[in-house]
Amino acid sequence: MRAPLFEAVPNFSEGKDATKISLITEAVRAISGVRILGLHSDPDHNRSVLTFAGGEDPMLAGAIALAKVCAAELDLASQSGEHPRMGVLDVLPFVPLEGATMDDAVRLAHRAGESLGTLGFPVFLYGSAATIPHRQSLPNIRRGGYEDVASRLEDPLWKPDYGPKTLDPRRGAVAVGARPVLVAFNAYLDTKDVEVARAVARRVRESGGGLPAVRALGFYVGGEAQVSMNLTDLEQTPISVALEAVRSAAADLGASVVSTELVGLAPLEAVLQTARYYLGLRELDAQHVLELRLSGPSDSRSL
Amino acid sequence: MRAPLFEAVPNFSEGKDATKISLITEAVRAISGVRILGLHSDPDHNRSVLTFAGGEDPMLAGAIALAKVCAAELDLASQSGEHPRMGVLDVLPFVPLEGATMDDAVRLAHRAGESLGTLGFPVFLYGSAATIPHRQSLPNIRRGGYEDVASRLEDPLWKPDYGPKTLDPRRGAVAVGARPVLVAFNAYLDTKDVEVARAVARRVRESGGGLPAVRALGFYVGGEAQVSMNLTDLEQTPISVALEAVRSAAADLGASVVSTELVGLAPLEAVLQTARYYLGLRELDAQHVLELRLSGPSDSRSL
C-alpha cells in the first residue's frame, strides 16, 4: 500500500510580481517528496493559488517553507487586491487524496497550524479541522478581511488556534484547514457592471438560498464582470448545474456568460460529469476513456 | 523508448449470446501482451465491439485468435441483426497509439489480413491499409452486406486482398483496416419512428453534405429511434458539434434527443473538448485534471 497522499491548495496574496511568485513556488518545489501540480496567478485579485501534493511529512515541510517565504517576500500592509484576504499566506487547505482520510487531513492541518503559529502567524483552523463550530466556514473567518483581523484577535471568540494574539501587520493571519476537493470556477459576463455579477452571485450561492455547496462572489476583473464560485461538494452541485444557474440568473438581468475558467485543478469526475450532463450520456466513467484504460489498473475480469 | 502500441476495435456478429461473447473475449484475453480495454454488446444490432491493445506481435496473435474463435462459434448464415455486416468477424481496424505511426498500423493490418486469408477468410483491406482507392471507405466495402458478398467476390473489382475468392457462408468476409482513433456515438430520439432517425442521419453525415468526418445511420433499437454515428476525425468534428447538429436536425422534424451513448472508448481529448465547449472554458487540458497531474509526467518546470 502506498503512503496516504494529500493535496494542499494555498492562496497567497501576490498575483502580479512574477519574480516573487516564482520565489514562493520554488521554495515549495525544493522540498523533497512534494510535487507542484498547478499555479494560477490573478493580477486583478493580486492573488495566486498554488496546488501541491505529497505525503504527510513532505506536505508539512512544504507548508512551513511556503509560510516562511511568504513572510519574507510579501507585505500585506502595502498590498491591495479585489479578493477578500487577511494574510500574506491567506488560506492553506489540506485535501485527502489516495489512501488518506479526512481525519488524516485534519491531523496534518493541526500539525501545519502549530508550526505556522511557532513561526509567528496567528492561525485559525477551519473546515473539518475547525475546533469551534463558527470557524468551520472560511467566509466567517475571513469576514472583515485584513482590515479587521487585528481587532478580531482581541475578541475571545476569535482567539487563534495557534500563534500570537497580536498581529504583525506585514503578514496578517492565516486560515489553515482540511476539506474535500473543491472546484474554483469563474464565469465572465458580457457586462462591465460588477453589480450584475454581484446580483448573480447572490442568487446562486447557498447563503442566498441558491444552490447547496456553492459559494459565490461578484468581482470586476480585467474589464469584465466576473462571478467567482467555489463548489465545495460536486455531488451536491456539479459544475454544469452551477453554470446553468449562473446563465439563468444572468439572463434574467439581461446579461450572458461569455467564457469561464477553472482556477487550479478539477477532479476527473467533474470533467466526466460535465460531459455526461451536456451530452445526455447514459454513462461515462474513467473506464470509457482510452488513455485512462491504458494507464489504469490491470485488466478487469468484469469485461 | 517503449514499443509501439496499437489498439484494435473488432466488430463481431454476436450481441445476444453471453456465453459465446465471453468465449470470444476470453480467447483474445488469453494472448500474452494483449490487454482488453472494453466490450460493448448490442442485442438489437446483434453485434459486439471489442477493444484491445498491445504491441505489434501480440496484436497479430490476438487477431488470429479472434478470427478462429469467431469462425468456430458463430454462423452468419443463421444470424440476423439491424446493423450492416458481411462476416462473423465483420471489421477489424487497427489504430496506432503511443509510439506507433499510421504506417506501422498499415503494416500490422497487412500482416493480420494475410493470416486471416490463410485461415480461409476473404479479406478486404480498408482505410489507410486499402490497396485500391475505392476500398478506403468501409461503407463502400460493406455495401450490399452479407447477402451480396458472395456475388461481389466474383467481380474483379472486389477480388479480396487476401484469402479465398469463394465464400464460406457460415463465416462471410472480413474488412481489415488501419485508421485513426474513431468515436462511435449514438443518439436516441423521443420517437419510435426510424424514418426520423434516418432523416437526421442523412442531414448530419458528410456523404449527405453535412458535417465533415461524420458517418451516420438511423436504426430502430430497443424500441427507440437511434442515430448511430462514427466520428472519424475529432479535430474536424468533435462530439459536441455532431450532437448539436443532431439535436438541431431532430428539432426540425419535431423530435429531440433523450440520451446518448459512447460505444467503446473515447480519447481523453474528446471528453476535455466536450467540457470546454459546453462550459465555455477558456482552457482545459489534461494538466488541469487532478488525477492526471498526479499520474502524469514529472514536475513541469513551466509551472
Coordinates of C-alpha atoms in Angstrom, one line a residue:
Chain A
M1 CA 0.0 0.0 0.0
R2 CA 1.2 3.5 -0.9
A3 CA 1.6 6.2 1.8
P4 CA -1.5 8.4 2.1
L5 CA -1.4 11.3 -0.3
F6 CA -2.5 14.9 0.3
E7 CA -3.1 18.0 -1.7
A8 CA -2.7 21.5 -0.5
V9 CA -4.2 24.5 -2.2
P10 CA -2.7 27.6 -0.5
N11 CA -3.8 31.0 -1.6
F12 CA -1.1 33.7 -1.2
S13 CA -1.5 37.5 -1.6
E14 CA 0.6 38.1 -4.7
G15 CA -0.7 37.8 -8.2
K16 CA 1.4 40.4 -10.1
D17 CA 5.1 40.2 -9.3
A18 CA 6.4 37.2 -11.3
T19 CA 9.7 37.2 -9.5
K20 CA 8.1 36.9 -6.1
I21 CA 5.6 34.3 -7.3
S22 CA 8.4 32.3 -8.7
L23 CA 10.5 32.6 -5.5
I24 CA 7.5 31.4 -3.5
T25 CA 6.7 28.5 -5.8
E26 CA 10.3 27.4 -6.0
A27 CA 10.6 27.3 -2.2
V28 CA 7.9 24.7 -2.1
R29 CA 9.2 22.8 -5.1
A30 CA 12.6 22.5 -3.3
I31 CA 11.0 20.2 -0.6
S32 CA 11.8 16.6 -1.4
G33 CA 8.6 14.5 -1.8
V34 CA 6.4 17.5 -2.8
R35 CA 5.1 17.8 -6.3
I36 CA 3.8 21.1 -7.7
L37 CA 0.5 20.4 -9.6
G38 CA -0.5 23.9 -10.6
L39 CA -0.2 27.6 -10.2
H40 CA -2.9 30.1 -11.0
S41 CA -2.0 33.8 -10.6
D42 CA -4.5 36.5 -10.9
P43 CA -3.2 40.1 -11.2
D44 CA -6.6 41.7 -10.6
H45 CA -7.2 39.7 -7.4
N46 CA -3.5 40.1 -6.7
R47 CA -3.5 36.6 -5.5
S48 CA -2.1 33.2 -6.5
V49 CA -3.4 29.7 -6.0
L50 CA -0.7 27.1 -5.7
T51 CA -1.5 23.4 -5.8
F52 CA 0.9 20.8 -4.5
A53 CA 0.7 17.2 -3.4
G54 CA 2.7 14.6 -1.4
G55 CA 2.8 12.5 1.7
E56 CA 2.2 13.9 5.2
D57 CA 5.7 14.9 6.2
P58 CA 6.7 16.4 2.9
M59 CA 3.4 18.4 2.9
L60 CA 4.2 19.7 6.4
A61 CA 7.7 20.7 5.3
G62 CA 6.2 22.4 2.1
A63 CA 3.7 24.3 4.2
I64 CA 6.5 25.6 6.5
A65 CA 8.7 26.6 3.6
L66 CA 5.7 28.4 2.0
A67 CA 4.8 30.3 5.1
K68 CA 8.5 31.4 5.6
V69 CA 8.9 32.6 2.0
C70 CA 5.5 34.4 2.0
A71 CA 6.5 36.2 5.2
A72 CA 9.9 37.1 3.7
E73 CA 8.7 38.3 0.3
L74 CA 5.3 39.8 0.8
D75 CA 3.9 42.7 2.8
L76 CA 0.2 42.9 3.3
A77 CA 0.3 46.4 4.7
S78 CA 1.2 47.7 1.3
Q79 CA -0.8 45.2 -0.8
S80 CA -4.2 45.7 -2.5
G81 CA -6.5 43.5 -4.5
E82 CA -10.1 42.7 -5.3
H83 CA -10.3 39.5 -3.3
P84 CA -11.0 39.3 0.4
R85 CA -7.9 38.3 2.3
M86 CA -6.4 38.6 5.7
G87 CA -2.8 37.5 5.3
V88 CA 0.2 37.1 3.0
L89 CA -0.4 33.4 3.2
D90 CA -4.1 33.7 3.3
V91 CA -5.6 30.2 3.3
L92 CA -3.9 26.8 3.5
P93 CA -6.4 24.0 3.0
F94 CA -5.3 20.3 3.0
V95 CA -7.3 17.8 1.0
P96 CA -7.1 14.0 1.5
L97 CA -6.3 12.2 -1.8
E98 CA -5.5 8.5 -2.4
G99 CA -5.2 6.4 0.7
A100 CA -5.9 9.4 3.0
T101 CA -9.0 10.1 5.1
M102 CA -10.4 13.4 6.2
D103 CA -9.1 12.6 9.7
D104 CA -5.6 12.3 8.3
A105 CA -6.0 15.7 6.6
V106 CA -7.3 17.2 9.9
R107 CA -4.2 15.9 11.7
L108 CA -2.0 17.4 9.0
A109 CA -3.8 20.7 9.3
H110 CA -3.2 20.8 13.1
R111 CA 0.5 20.0 12.6
A112 CA 0.9 22.7 10.0
G113 CA -1.1 25.2 12.1
E114 CA 1.1 24.5 15.1
S115 CA 4.2 25.0 13.0
L116 CA 2.9 28.2 11.5
G117 CA 2.0 29.5 14.9
T118 CA 5.5 28.9 16.1
L119 CA 6.7 31.0 13.1
G120 CA 4.6 33.9 14.4
F121 CA 1.4 33.6 12.3
P122 CA -2.0 33.8 14.1
V123 CA -3.6 30.6 12.8
F124 CA -7.4 29.9 12.6
L125 CA -8.3 26.3 11.9
Y126 CA -11.3 25.9 9.6
G127 CA -13.3 23.3 7.7
S128 CA -13.1 19.8 9.1
A129 CA -10.1 21.0 11.1
A130 CA -12.1 23.7 13.0
T131 CA -12.1 23.5 16.7
I132 CA -15.2 25.7 17.2
P133 CA -18.3 25.3 15.0
H134 CA -18.5 29.0 14.0
R135 CA -15.0 28.6 12.5
Q136 CA -15.9 25.8 10.1
S137 CA -16.9 28.4 7.4
L138 CA -14.0 30.1 5.7
P139 CA -16.0 33.2 4.8
N140 CA -16.9 33.5 8.5
I141 CA -13.2 33.5 9.4
R142 CA -12.3 36.0 6.7
R143 CA -15.2 38.4 7.3
G144 CA -13.9 41.9 7.6
G145 CA -10.7 40.9 6.0
Y146 CA -7.2 42.1 6.8
E147 CA -8.5 45.4 7.9
D148 CA -10.5 43.8 10.8
V149 CA -8.2 41.0 11.8
A150 CA -6.2 42.9 14.3
S151 CA -9.2 43.9 16.3
R152 CA -10.8 40.5 16.0
L153 CA -7.8 38.8 17.5
E154 CA -8.6 40.6 20.8
D155 CA -12.1 39.0 20.8
P156 CA -12.1 35.8 22.9
L157 CA -14.4 34.2 20.2
W158 CA -11.5 34.7 17.7
K159 CA -8.5 33.7 19.8
P160 CA -6.3 32.0 17.3
D161 CA -5.9 28.2 17.5
Y162 CA -2.1 28.6 17.2
G163 CA 0.3 31.5 17.2
P164 CA 0.3 35.0 18.7
K165 CA -2.8 37.0 19.5
T166 CA -1.1 40.2 18.3
L167 CA -0.8 40.9 14.6
D168 CA 2.3 41.5 12.6
P169 CA 0.7 43.9 10.1
R170 CA 3.1 42.9 7.3
R171 CA 2.0 39.2 7.3
G172 CA -1.6 39.2 8.7
A173 CA -3.3 36.0 9.8
V174 CA -3.8 32.6 8.1
A175 CA -6.6 30.1 7.9
V176 CA -5.4 26.5 7.9
G177 CA -8.0 23.8 7.1
A178 CA -9.0 20.4 6.0
R179 CA -11.7 20.0 3.3
P180 CA -12.8 17.7 0.5
V181 CA -11.8 18.5 -3.1
L182 CA -13.2 21.9 -4.2
V183 CA -13.6 23.3 -7.6
A184 CA -12.9 27.0 -8.1
F185 CA -14.8 28.1 -11.2
N186 CA -15.3 31.6 -12.6
A187 CA -17.8 32.8 -15.1
Y188 CA -17.3 36.1 -17.1
L189 CA -20.3 38.1 -18.1
D190 CA -20.8 40.3 -21.2
T191 CA -21.1 43.4 -19.0
K192 CA -18.7 45.7 -17.2
D193 CA -21.2 46.2 -14.4
V194 CA -19.9 44.5 -11.4
E195 CA -23.4 44.9 -9.7
V196 CA -24.8 42.4 -12.2
A197 CA -22.1 39.8 -11.2
R198 CA -22.8 40.5 -7.5
A199 CA -26.5 40.0 -8.1
V200 CA -25.9 36.8 -9.9
A201 CA -23.6 35.6 -7.2
R202 CA -26.2 36.3 -4.5
R203 CA -28.8 34.4 -6.5
V204 CA -26.8 31.2 -7.0
R205 CA -24.9 30.8 -3.7
E206 CA -26.1 28.7 -0.8
S207 CA -26.1 31.5 1.7
G208 CA -28.6 33.4 -0.5
G209 CA -30.9 30.4 -0.8
G210 CA -29.4 29.2 -4.0
L211 CA -27.6 26.0 -4.8
P212 CA -26.2 23.8 -2.0
A213 CA -22.4 23.7 -1.6
V214 CA -21.9 26.8 -3.7
R215 CA -20.1 30.0 -2.6
A216 CA -20.1 32.9 -5.0
L217 CA -18.9 36.5 -5.2
G218 CA -19.1 39.1 -7.9
F219 CA -15.9 40.9 -9.0
Y220 CA -14.7 43.4 -11.6
V221 CA -11.7 41.7 -13.2
G222 CA -9.8 42.6 -16.3
G223 CA -12.5 44.9 -17.5
E224 CA -15.2 42.2 -17.1
A225 CA -17.8 41.4 -14.5
Q226 CA -16.9 38.0 -13.0
V227 CA -18.9 35.6 -10.9
S228 CA -16.3 33.7 -8.9
M229 CA -17.5 30.4 -7.4
N230 CA -16.3 27.7 -5.1
L231 CA -18.1 24.4 -5.5
T232 CA -17.4 22.6 -2.2
D233 CA -19.3 19.4 -2.9
L234 CA -19.6 18.3 -6.5
E235 CA -22.0 15.6 -5.7
Q236 CA -24.5 18.2 -4.4
T237 CA -23.8 20.8 -7.1
P238 CA -21.6 19.8 -10.1
I239 CA -20.0 22.4 -12.4
S240 CA -22.7 22.1 -15.0
V241 CA -25.6 22.8 -12.6
A242 CA -23.8 25.8 -11.1
L243 CA -23.0 27.2 -14.6
E244 CA -26.6 26.8 -15.8
A245 CA -27.8 28.6 -12.7
V246 CA -25.4 31.4 -13.4
R247 CA -26.5 31.5 -17.1
S248 CA -30.2 31.7 -16.0
A249 CA -29.6 34.3 -13.3
A250 CA -27.6 36.4 -15.7
A251 CA -30.2 36.1 -18.5
D252 CA -32.8 37.5 -16.0
L253 CA -30.6 40.5 -15.7
G254 CA -30.1 40.9 -19.4
A255 CA -26.5 39.5 -19.3
S256 CA -24.9 36.3 -20.6
V257 CA -21.8 34.2 -19.8
V258 CA -19.1 34.7 -22.4
S259 CA -16.5 32.4 -21.0
T260 CA -15.5 30.5 -17.9
E261 CA -12.3 29.3 -16.2
L262 CA -11.2 26.7 -13.7
V263 CA -8.8 28.0 -11.1
G264 CA -6.4 25.3 -10.0
L265 CA -7.3 21.7 -10.7
A266 CA -10.5 19.9 -11.2
P267 CA -11.1 16.2 -10.3
L268 CA -11.6 13.9 -13.2
E269 CA -15.1 13.1 -12.1
A270 CA -16.0 16.8 -12.5
V271 CA -15.0 16.6 -16.2
L272 CA -16.7 13.3 -16.8
Q273 CA -19.9 14.6 -15.1
T274 CA -19.8 17.7 -17.4
A275 CA -19.7 15.5 -20.5
R276 CA -22.4 13.2 -19.2
Y277 CA -24.7 16.2 -18.4
Y278 CA -24.4 18.1 -21.6
L279 CA -24.2 15.2 -24.0
G280 CA -27.0 13.4 -22.1
L281 CA -24.7 10.3 -21.9
R282 CA -26.2 7.2 -20.3
E283 CA -22.8 6.5 -18.8
L284 CA -19.3 7.8 -18.9
D285 CA -16.6 7.0 -16.4
A286 CA -12.8 6.6 -16.4
Q287 CA -13.2 3.1 -17.8
H288 CA -14.5 4.6 -21.1
V289 CA -11.6 6.9 -21.7
L290 CA -8.8 5.3 -23.8
E291 CA -5.8 6.8 -22.1
L292 CA -7.1 6.1 -18.6
R293 CA -7.8 2.5 -19.5
L294 CA -4.3 2.2 -20.8
S295 CA -2.7 3.7 -17.7
G296 CA -5.2 2.3 -15.3
P297 CA -5.2 -0.8 -13.1
S298 CA -4.7 -4.2 -14.8
D299 CA -7.2 -6.0 -16.9
S300 CA -10.6 -6.1 -15.3
R301 CA -12.3 -9.5 -15.3
S302 CA -15.6 -7.8 -15.4
L303 CA -15.1 -7.0 -19.1
Chain B
M1 CA 11.6 4.1 -25.6
R2 CA 8.6 1.8 -25.2
A3 CA 7.5 -0.5 -28.0
P4 CA 4.9 1.0 -30.4
L5 CA 1.4 0.4 -29.1
F6 CA -1.8 -0.4 -31.1
E7 CA -5.5 -0.6 -30.5
A8 CA -7.8 -2.9 -32.3
V9 CA -11.6 -2.4 -32.4
P10 CA -13.0 -5.5 -34.0
N11 CA -16.8 -5.8 -34.5
F12 CA -18.1 -9.3 -34.4
S13 CA -21.6 -10.5 -35.3
E14 CA -22.9 -11.7 -31.9
G15 CA -24.6 -9.3 -29.4
K16 CA -27.0 -11.6 -27.6
D17 CA -25.4 -14.9 -26.5
A18 CA -23.4 -14.1 -23.4
T19 CA -21.6 -17.5 -23.4
K20 CA -20.4 -17.0 -27.0
I21 CA -19.4 -13.4 -26.4
S22 CA -17.4 -14.5 -23.3
L23 CA -15.7 -17.3 -25.2
I24 CA -14.7 -14.9 -27.9
T25 CA -13.4 -12.2 -25.5
E26 CA -11.5 -14.8 -23.4
A27 CA -9.8 -16.2 -26.5
V28 CA -8.3 -12.7 -27.1
R29 CA -7.5 -12.1 -23.4
A30 CA -5.5 -15.4 -23.3
I31 CA -2.9 -13.9 -25.6
S32 CA 0.1 -12.7 -23.7
G33 CA 0.8 -9.0 -24.1
V34 CA -2.8 -8.2 -25.2
R35 CA -4.9 -6.1 -22.9
I36 CA -8.7 -6.0 -23.2
L37 CA -9.9 -2.4 -22.9
G38 CA -13.6 -2.7 -23.5
L39 CA -16.5 -4.7 -24.7
H40 CA -19.8 -3.2 -25.9
S41 CA -22.5 -5.8 -26.9
D42 CA -25.7 -4.7 -28.5
P43 CA -28.5 -7.3 -28.7
D44 CA -30.6 -5.3 -31.2
H45 CA -27.7 -4.9 -33.6
N46 CA -26.7 -8.5 -32.6
R47 CA -23.2 -7.2 -32.7
S48 CA -20.3 -6.6 -30.2
V49 CA -17.4 -4.2 -30.3
L50 CA -14.3 -5.4 -28.5
T51 CA -11.4 -3.1 -27.8
F52 CA -7.9 -4.4 -27.1
A53 CA -4.4 -3.0 -27.1
G54 CA -0.8 -4.2 -27.2
G55 CA 2.4 -4.3 -29.2
E56 CA 2.5 -5.5 -32.8
D57 CA 3.1 -9.2 -32.4
P58 CA 0.7 -9.7 -29.5
M59 CA -1.9 -7.8 -31.5
L60 CA -1.4 -10.1 -34.5
A61 CA -1.7 -13.2 -32.3
G62 CA -4.9 -11.6 -30.8
A63 CA -6.4 -11.0 -34.2
I64 CA -5.7 -14.6 -35.3
A65 CA -7.2 -16.0 -32.0
L66 CA -10.2 -13.8 -32.5
A67 CA -10.8 -14.9 -36.1
K68 CA -10.5 -18.6 -35.2
V69 CA -13.0 -18.4 -32.3
C70 CA -15.5 -16.3 -34.3
A71 CA -15.3 -18.9 -37.1
A72 CA -15.8 -21.7 -34.6
E73 CA -18.6 -20.1 -32.5
L74 CA -20.7 -18.0 -35.0
D75 CA -22.7 -18.8 -38.1
L76 CA -23.7 -15.8 -40.2
A77 CA -26.0 -17.9 -42.4
S78 CA -28.3 -18.2 -39.4
Q79 CA -27.7 -14.8 -37.8
S80 CA -29.8 -11.6 -38.1
G81 CA -29.4 -8.1 -36.8
E82 CA -30.1 -4.5 -37.5
H83 CA -26.5 -3.4 -38.4
P84 CA -24.9 -3.8 -41.9
R85 CA -22.4 -6.7 -41.7
M86 CA -20.7 -9.2 -44.0
G87 CA -19.0 -11.6 -41.7
V88 CA -18.8 -13.3 -38.3
L89 CA -15.7 -11.2 -37.7
D90 CA -17.0 -8.2 -39.6
V91 CA -14.5 -5.4 -39.3
L92 CA -11.0 -5.4 -37.7
P93 CA -9.4 -2.0 -37.6
F94 CA -6.0 -1.3 -36.1
V95 CA -5.3 2.2 -34.6
P96 CA -1.8 3.5 -33.9
L97 CA -1.4 4.6 -30.3
E98 CA 1.7 5.7 -28.3
G99 CA 4.9 5.4 -30.3
A100 CA 3.2 4.0 -33.4
T101 CA 2.6 5.6 -36.8
M102 CA -0.2 5.0 -39.3
D103 CA 2.4 3.2 -41.4
D104 CA 3.0 0.9 -38.5
A105 CA -0.7 0.2 -38.3
V106 CA -0.9 -0.4 -42.0
R107 CA 1.9 -3.0 -41.8
L108 CA 0.0 -4.7 -38.9
A109 CA -3.2 -4.7 -40.9
H110 CA -1.4 -6.4 -43.8
R111 CA 0.1 -9.0 -41.6
A112 CA -3.3 -9.7 -39.9
G113 CA -5.0 -9.7 -43.3
E114 CA -2.6 -12.3 -44.7
S115 CA -3.0 -14.5 -41.6
L116 CA -6.8 -14.3 -41.8
G117 CA -6.7 -15.1 -45.5
T118 CA -4.7 -18.2 -44.7
L119 CA -7.4 -19.2 -42.2
G120 CA -9.9 -19.1 -45.1
F121 CA -11.5 -15.6 -44.7
P122 CA -11.8 -13.4 -47.8
V123 CA -10.1 -10.2 -46.6
F124 CA -10.7 -6.7 -47.8
L125 CA -8.1 -4.1 -46.7
Y126 CA -9.7 -0.7 -46.0
G127 CA -8.9 2.7 -44.6
S128 CA -5.2 3.6 -44.7
A129 CA -4.4 -0.1 -45.4
A130 CA -6.5 -0.1 -48.6
T131 CA -4.7 -1.2 -51.7
I132 CA -7.2 0.3 -54.1
P133 CA -8.8 3.8 -53.6
H134 CA -12.4 2.6 -53.8
R135 CA -11.8 0.3 -50.9
Q136 CA -10.7 3.1 -48.5
S137 CA -14.3 3.6 -47.4
L138 CA -15.7 0.9 -45.1
P139 CA -19.3 1.6 -46.2
N140 CA -18.2 1.0 -49.8
I141 CA -16.8 -2.3 -48.9
R142 CA -19.8 -3.3 -46.8
R143 CA -22.4 -2.1 -49.3
G144 CA -24.9 -4.9 -50.0
G145 CA -23.8 -6.6 -46.8
Y146 CA -23.6 -10.3 -46.3
E147 CA -26.3 -11.0 -48.8
D148 CA -24.3 -9.6 -51.7
V149 CA -20.7 -10.5 -50.7
A150 CA -20.7 -13.9 -52.4
S151 CA -21.5 -12.4 -55.8
R152 CA -19.2 -9.4 -55.3
L153 CA -16.2 -11.8 -54.7
E154 CA -16.6 -12.8 -58.4
D155 CA -16.3 -9.2 -59.5
P156 CA -12.6 -8.4 -60.4
L157 CA -13.0 -5.0 -58.7
W158 CA -13.7 -6.9 -55.5
K159 CA -11.1 -9.6 -55.6
P160 CA -10.1 -10.0 -51.9
D161 CA -6.7 -8.7 -50.8
Y162 CA -6.0 -12.0 -49.1
G163 CA -7.8 -15.3 -48.8
P164 CA -10.2 -17.2 -51.0
K165 CA -12.5 -15.8 -53.7
T166 CA -15.2 -18.2 -52.7
L167 CA -17.3 -17.6 -49.6
D168 CA -17.9 -19.9 -46.7
P169 CA -21.5 -18.8 -46.0
R170 CA -21.1 -19.5 -42.3
R171 CA -18.3 -17.0 -41.7
G172 CA -18.6 -14.5 -44.6
A173 CA -15.9 -11.9 -45.3
V174 CA -13.9 -9.5 -43.2
A175 CA -12.7 -5.9 -43.6
V176 CA -9.2 -5.4 -42.0
G177 CA -8.0 -1.8 -41.8
A178 CA -5.9 0.9 -40.3
R179 CA -7.4 4.2 -39.2
P180 CA -7.0 7.0 -36.7
V181 CA -8.9 6.9 -33.4
L182 CA -12.7 7.0 -34.0
V183 CA -15.5 7.7 -31.7
A184 CA -18.7 5.7 -32.1
F185 CA -21.5 7.8 -30.6
N186 CA -25.3 7.1 -30.7
A187 CA -28.2 9.5 -30.0
Y188 CA -31.6 8.2 -29.0
L189 CA -34.7 10.1 -30.1
D190 CA -38.0 10.6 -28.4
T191 CA -39.8 8.8 -31.3
K192 CA -40.2 5.2 -32.4
D193 CA -40.2 6.3 -36.0
V194 CA -36.9 5.0 -37.5
E195 CA -37.5 7.3 -40.5
V196 CA -36.9 10.3 -38.3
A197 CA -33.6 8.8 -37.3
R198 CA -32.7 8.1 -40.9
A199 CA -33.6 11.6 -42.0
V200 CA -31.5 13.1 -39.2
A201 CA -28.6 10.8 -40.1
R202 CA -28.8 11.9 -43.8
R203 CA -28.7 15.5 -42.7
V204 CA -25.7 15.3 -40.4
R205 CA -23.4 12.9 -42.3
E206 CA -20.6 14.0 -44.6
S207 CA -21.9 12.0 -47.5
G208 CA -25.2 13.9 -47.4
G209 CA -23.4 17.3 -47.3
G210 CA -23.4 17.5 -43.6
L211 CA -20.5 17.6 -41.2
P212 CA -17.0 16.5 -42.2
A213 CA -15.7 13.2 -40.9
V214 CA -19.1 12.1 -39.7
R215 CA -20.8 8.8 -40.8
A216 CA -24.3 8.3 -39.6
L217 CA -27.1 5.8 -40.0
G218 CA -30.6 5.6 -38.5
F219 CA -31.8 2.5 -36.7
Y220 CA -34.7 1.2 -34.6
V221 CA -33.1 -0.2 -31.4
G222 CA -34.7 -1.3 -28.2
G223 CA -37.9 0.4 -29.1
E224 CA -36.3 3.7 -29.9
A225 CA -35.1 5.5 -33.0
Q226 CA -31.3 5.8 -32.9
V227 CA -28.9 8.0 -34.8
S228 CA -25.7 6.0 -34.9
M229 CA -22.6 8.0 -35.7
N230 CA -18.9 7.3 -36.3
L231 CA -16.8 10.5 -35.8
T232 CA -13.6 9.7 -37.8
D233 CA -11.7 13.0 -37.1
L234 CA -12.5 14.7 -33.9
E235 CA -10.4 17.8 -34.9
Q236 CA -12.8 18.3 -37.8
T237 CA -16.0 17.4 -36.0
P238 CA -15.9 16.9 -32.2
I239 CA -18.7 15.1 -30.3
S240 CA -20.3 18.3 -29.2
V241 CA -20.7 19.7 -32.7
A242 CA -22.0 16.4 -34.0
L243 CA -24.6 16.2 -31.2
E244 CA -25.7 19.8 -31.6
A245 CA -26.3 19.1 -35.4
V246 CA -28.3 16.0 -34.5
R247 CA -30.3 18.0 -31.9
S248 CA -31.0 20.7 -34.5
A249 CA -31.9 18.3 -37.3
A250 CA -34.2 16.3 -34.9
A251 CA -35.9 19.5 -33.7
D252 CA -36.7 20.4 -37.3
L253 CA -38.5 17.1 -37.5
G254 CA -40.3 17.6 -34.2
A255 CA -38.1 15.2 -32.3
S256 CA -35.5 15.6 -29.6
V257 CA -32.5 13.7 -28.3
V258 CA -33.3 12.0 -25.0
S259 CA -30.0 10.3 -24.3
T260 CA -26.7 9.3 -25.9
E261 CA -24.1 6.6 -25.6
L262 CA -20.4 6.1 -26.5
V263 CA -19.7 2.7 -28.0
G264 CA -16.2 1.5 -27.0
L265 CA -13.7 4.0 -25.8
A266 CA -13.3 7.8 -26.4
P267 CA -9.9 9.5 -26.3
L268 CA -9.4 11.9 -23.3
E269 CA -9.3 14.9 -25.6
A270 CA -12.8 14.2 -26.8
V271 CA -14.0 14.4 -23.1
L272 CA -12.0 17.6 -22.5
Q273 CA -13.2 19.2 -25.7
T274 CA -16.8 18.4 -24.6
A275 CA -16.3 20.2 -21.3
R276 CA -14.6 23.2 -22.9
Y277 CA -17.4 23.5 -25.5
Y278 CA -20.4 23.4 -23.2
L279 CA -18.8 25.2 -20.2
G280 CA -17.3 27.9 -22.4
L281 CA -13.9 27.2 -20.7
R282 CA -11.0 29.4 -21.8
E283 CA -8.8 26.4 -21.4
L284 CA -8.9 22.8 -20.1
D285 CA -6.4 20.1 -20.8
A286 CA -5.0 17.1 -19.0
Q287 CA -2.8 19.4 -16.9
H288 CA -5.9 20.8 -15.2
V289 CA -7.2 17.4 -14.1
L290 CA -6.1 16.4 -10.6
E291 CA -5.7 12.7 -11.2
L292 CA -3.9 13.1 -14.5
R293 CA -1.5 15.6 -13.0
L294 CA -0.8 13.1 -10.2
S295 CA -0.2 10.2 -12.6
G296 CA 1.4 12.2 -15.4
P297 CA 5.0 13.0 -16.3
S298 CA 7.2 14.5 -13.6
D299 CA 7.1 18.0 -12.4
S300 CA 6.9 20.6 -15.1
R301 CA 9.3 23.5 -14.9
S302 CA 6.8 25.7 -16.7
L303 CA 4.7 25.9 -13.6

